[in-house]
Coordinates of C-alpha atoms in Angstrom, one line a residue:
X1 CA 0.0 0.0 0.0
X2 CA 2.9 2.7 0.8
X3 CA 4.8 2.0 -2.3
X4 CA 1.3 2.2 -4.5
X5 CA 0.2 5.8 -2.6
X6 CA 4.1 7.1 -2.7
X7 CA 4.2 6.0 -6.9
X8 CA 0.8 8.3 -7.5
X9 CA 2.4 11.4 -5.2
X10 CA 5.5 10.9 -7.0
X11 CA 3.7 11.0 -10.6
X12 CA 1.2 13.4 -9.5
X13 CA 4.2 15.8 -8.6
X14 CA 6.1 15.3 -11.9
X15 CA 2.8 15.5 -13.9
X16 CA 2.4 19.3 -12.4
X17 CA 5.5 20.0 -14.1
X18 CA 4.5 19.1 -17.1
X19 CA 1.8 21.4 -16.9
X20 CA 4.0 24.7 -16.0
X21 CA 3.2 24.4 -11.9
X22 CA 6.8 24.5 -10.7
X23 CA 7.7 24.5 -6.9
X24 CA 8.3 27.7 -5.3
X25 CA 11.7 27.4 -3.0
X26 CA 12.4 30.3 -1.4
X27 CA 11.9 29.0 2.8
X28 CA 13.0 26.1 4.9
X29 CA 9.2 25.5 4.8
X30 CA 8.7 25.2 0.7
X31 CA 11.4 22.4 0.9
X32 CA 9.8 20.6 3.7
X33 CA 6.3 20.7 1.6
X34 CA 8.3 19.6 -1.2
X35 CA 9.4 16.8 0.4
X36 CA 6.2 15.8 2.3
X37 CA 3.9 16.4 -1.3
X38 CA 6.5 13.5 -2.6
X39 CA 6.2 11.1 0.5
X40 CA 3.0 11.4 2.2
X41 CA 2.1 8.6 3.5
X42 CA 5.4 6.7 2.0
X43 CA 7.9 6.9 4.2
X44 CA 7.5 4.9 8.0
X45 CA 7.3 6.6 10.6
X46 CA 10.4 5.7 12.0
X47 CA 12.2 7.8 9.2
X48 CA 10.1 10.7 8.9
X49 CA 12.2 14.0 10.1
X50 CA 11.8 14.4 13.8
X51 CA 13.2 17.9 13.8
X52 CA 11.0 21.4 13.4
X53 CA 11.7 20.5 9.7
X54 CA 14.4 18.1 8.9
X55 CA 16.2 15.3 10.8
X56 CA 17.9 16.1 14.8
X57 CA 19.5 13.1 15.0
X58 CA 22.9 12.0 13.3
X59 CA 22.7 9.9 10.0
X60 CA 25.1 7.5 8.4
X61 CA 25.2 8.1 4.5
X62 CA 26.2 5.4 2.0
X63 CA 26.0 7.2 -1.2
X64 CA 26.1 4.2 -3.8
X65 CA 26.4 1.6 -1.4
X66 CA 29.8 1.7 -2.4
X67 CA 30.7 1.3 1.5
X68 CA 32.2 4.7 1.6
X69 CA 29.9 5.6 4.6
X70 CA 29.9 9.4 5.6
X71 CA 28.3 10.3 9.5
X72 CA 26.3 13.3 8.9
X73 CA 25.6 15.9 12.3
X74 CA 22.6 15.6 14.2
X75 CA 22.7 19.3 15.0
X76 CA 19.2 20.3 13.5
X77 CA 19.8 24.4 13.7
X78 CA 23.5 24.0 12.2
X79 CA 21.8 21.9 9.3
X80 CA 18.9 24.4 9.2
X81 CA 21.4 27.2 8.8
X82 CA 23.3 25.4 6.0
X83 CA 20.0 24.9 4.1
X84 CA 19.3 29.0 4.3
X85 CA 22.7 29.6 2.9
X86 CA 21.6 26.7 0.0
X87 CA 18.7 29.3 -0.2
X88 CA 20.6 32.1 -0.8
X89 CA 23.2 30.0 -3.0
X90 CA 20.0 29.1 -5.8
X91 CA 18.5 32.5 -5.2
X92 CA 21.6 34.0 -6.7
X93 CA 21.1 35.2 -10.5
X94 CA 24.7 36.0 -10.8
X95 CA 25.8 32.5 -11.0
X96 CA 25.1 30.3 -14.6
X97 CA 22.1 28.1 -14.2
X98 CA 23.8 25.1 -15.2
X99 CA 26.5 25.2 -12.3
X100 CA 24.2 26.5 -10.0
X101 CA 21.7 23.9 -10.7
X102 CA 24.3 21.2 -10.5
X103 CA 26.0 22.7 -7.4
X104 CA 22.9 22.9 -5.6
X105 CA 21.8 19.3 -6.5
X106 CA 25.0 18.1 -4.9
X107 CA 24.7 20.0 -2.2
X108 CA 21.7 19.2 -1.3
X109 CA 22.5 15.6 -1.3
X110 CA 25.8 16.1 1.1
X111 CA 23.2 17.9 3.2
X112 CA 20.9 15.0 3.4
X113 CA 18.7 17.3 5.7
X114 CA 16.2 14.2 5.7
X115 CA 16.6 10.4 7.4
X116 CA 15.6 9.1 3.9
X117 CA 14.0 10.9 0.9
X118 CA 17.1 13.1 0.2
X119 CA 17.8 12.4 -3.7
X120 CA 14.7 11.7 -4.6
X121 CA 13.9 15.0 -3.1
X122 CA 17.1 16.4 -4.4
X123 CA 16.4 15.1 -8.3
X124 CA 12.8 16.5 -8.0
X125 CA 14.2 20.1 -7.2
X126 CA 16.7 19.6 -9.9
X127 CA 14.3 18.2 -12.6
X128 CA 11.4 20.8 -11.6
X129 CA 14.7 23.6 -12.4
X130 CA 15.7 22.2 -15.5
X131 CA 11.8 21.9 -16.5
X132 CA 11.4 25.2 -15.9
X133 CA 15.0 26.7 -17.2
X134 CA 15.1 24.6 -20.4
X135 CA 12.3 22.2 -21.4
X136 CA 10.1 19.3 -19.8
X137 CA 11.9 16.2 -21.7
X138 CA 14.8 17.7 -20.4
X139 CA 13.7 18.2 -16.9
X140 CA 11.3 14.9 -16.5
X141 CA 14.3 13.1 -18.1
X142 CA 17.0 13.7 -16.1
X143 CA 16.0 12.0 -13.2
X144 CA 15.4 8.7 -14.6
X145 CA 19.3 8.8 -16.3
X146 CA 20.7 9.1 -12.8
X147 CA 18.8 6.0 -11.8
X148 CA 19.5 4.7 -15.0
X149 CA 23.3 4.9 -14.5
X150 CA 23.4 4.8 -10.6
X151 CA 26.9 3.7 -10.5
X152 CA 28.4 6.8 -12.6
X153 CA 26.1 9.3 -10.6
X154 CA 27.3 7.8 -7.2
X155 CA 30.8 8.2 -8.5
X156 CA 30.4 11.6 -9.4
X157 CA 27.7 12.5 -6.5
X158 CA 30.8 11.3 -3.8
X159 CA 33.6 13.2 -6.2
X160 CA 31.8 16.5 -5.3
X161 CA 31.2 16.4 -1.7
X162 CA 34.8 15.7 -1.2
X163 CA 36.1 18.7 0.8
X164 CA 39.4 17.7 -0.7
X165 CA 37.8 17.7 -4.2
X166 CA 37.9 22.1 -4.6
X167 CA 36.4 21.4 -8.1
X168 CA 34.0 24.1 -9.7
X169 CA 31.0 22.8 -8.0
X170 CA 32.6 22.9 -4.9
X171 CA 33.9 26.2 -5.2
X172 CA 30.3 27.8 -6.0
X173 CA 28.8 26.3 -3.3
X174 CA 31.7 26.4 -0.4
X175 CA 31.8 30.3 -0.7
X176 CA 28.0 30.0 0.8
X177 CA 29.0 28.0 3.6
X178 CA 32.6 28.8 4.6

């Protein structure tokens, strides 16, 4: 029954893209909606955030399942502050919407302000963006190639939260946070 209800919420939020209704993410309360319009009544109880409006406690990342395990804070205002600066990071027109997209996709994900839900949250932002910024096949497609070639995408997704990494990506989106 969850997976049927959390399939319809999930196509029922795509479909709205398709039909020009794109997100509006501007407070830590338009992600949290975002997030709960894709899960309601998906995710168990024992993952849903605990916090005002993400997670509070600390949470062991596996991005791949590579084994590559990252522990992730449980401090719910230092994560709560890090997400306004994400706000401020996609709210900037000064920065080319491809890197900013990109940037704030990763970001997002090394975040991982939720227990579980955080890329498909993350590739909904990003696909509602490029939907908007270039086309819907664009957009609507883009989601299903990162699941489509999981392995290069984990790859890629753990190259850019490397601290050590100081690629482009990181470089956009460090000079919110440092």
């Amino acid at each position: 029954m969850y997976r049927y209800q959390g399939t319809f919420y999930l196509v029922k939020s795509y479909f709205r893209l398709l039909n020009g209704d794109f997100p509006r993410i501007e407070t830590i309360i338009d992600i949290r909606k975002i997030y709960d319009q894709l899960y309601r009544d998906f995710i168990l109880e024992d993952n849903r955030p605990d916090g005002a409006f993400f997670r509070s406690r600390q949470l062991e990342v596996d991005f791949g399942g590579q084994g590559v395990k990252m522990t992730l804070p449980a401090d719910e205002d230092d994560l709560e502050n890090k997400i306004d600066h994400w706000l401020d990071f996609i709210s900037d027109k000064n920065i080319p919407y491809l890197i900013k997209g990109s940037a704030a996709f990763g970001t997002f994900m090394d975040l991982s302000p939720f227990y579980q839900g955080n890329g498909l949250t993350a590739r909904y932002i990003f696909s509602a963006y490029l939907t908007r910024k270039l086309d819907p096949l664009t957009g609507l497609n883009f989601s299903r190639q990162l699941l489509k070639n999981h392995e290069s995408y984990s790859n890629s997704l753990q190259e850019f939260i490397d601290r050590r990494n100081f690629a482009e990506g990181s470089f956009w989106s460090d000079r919110y946070y440092l």
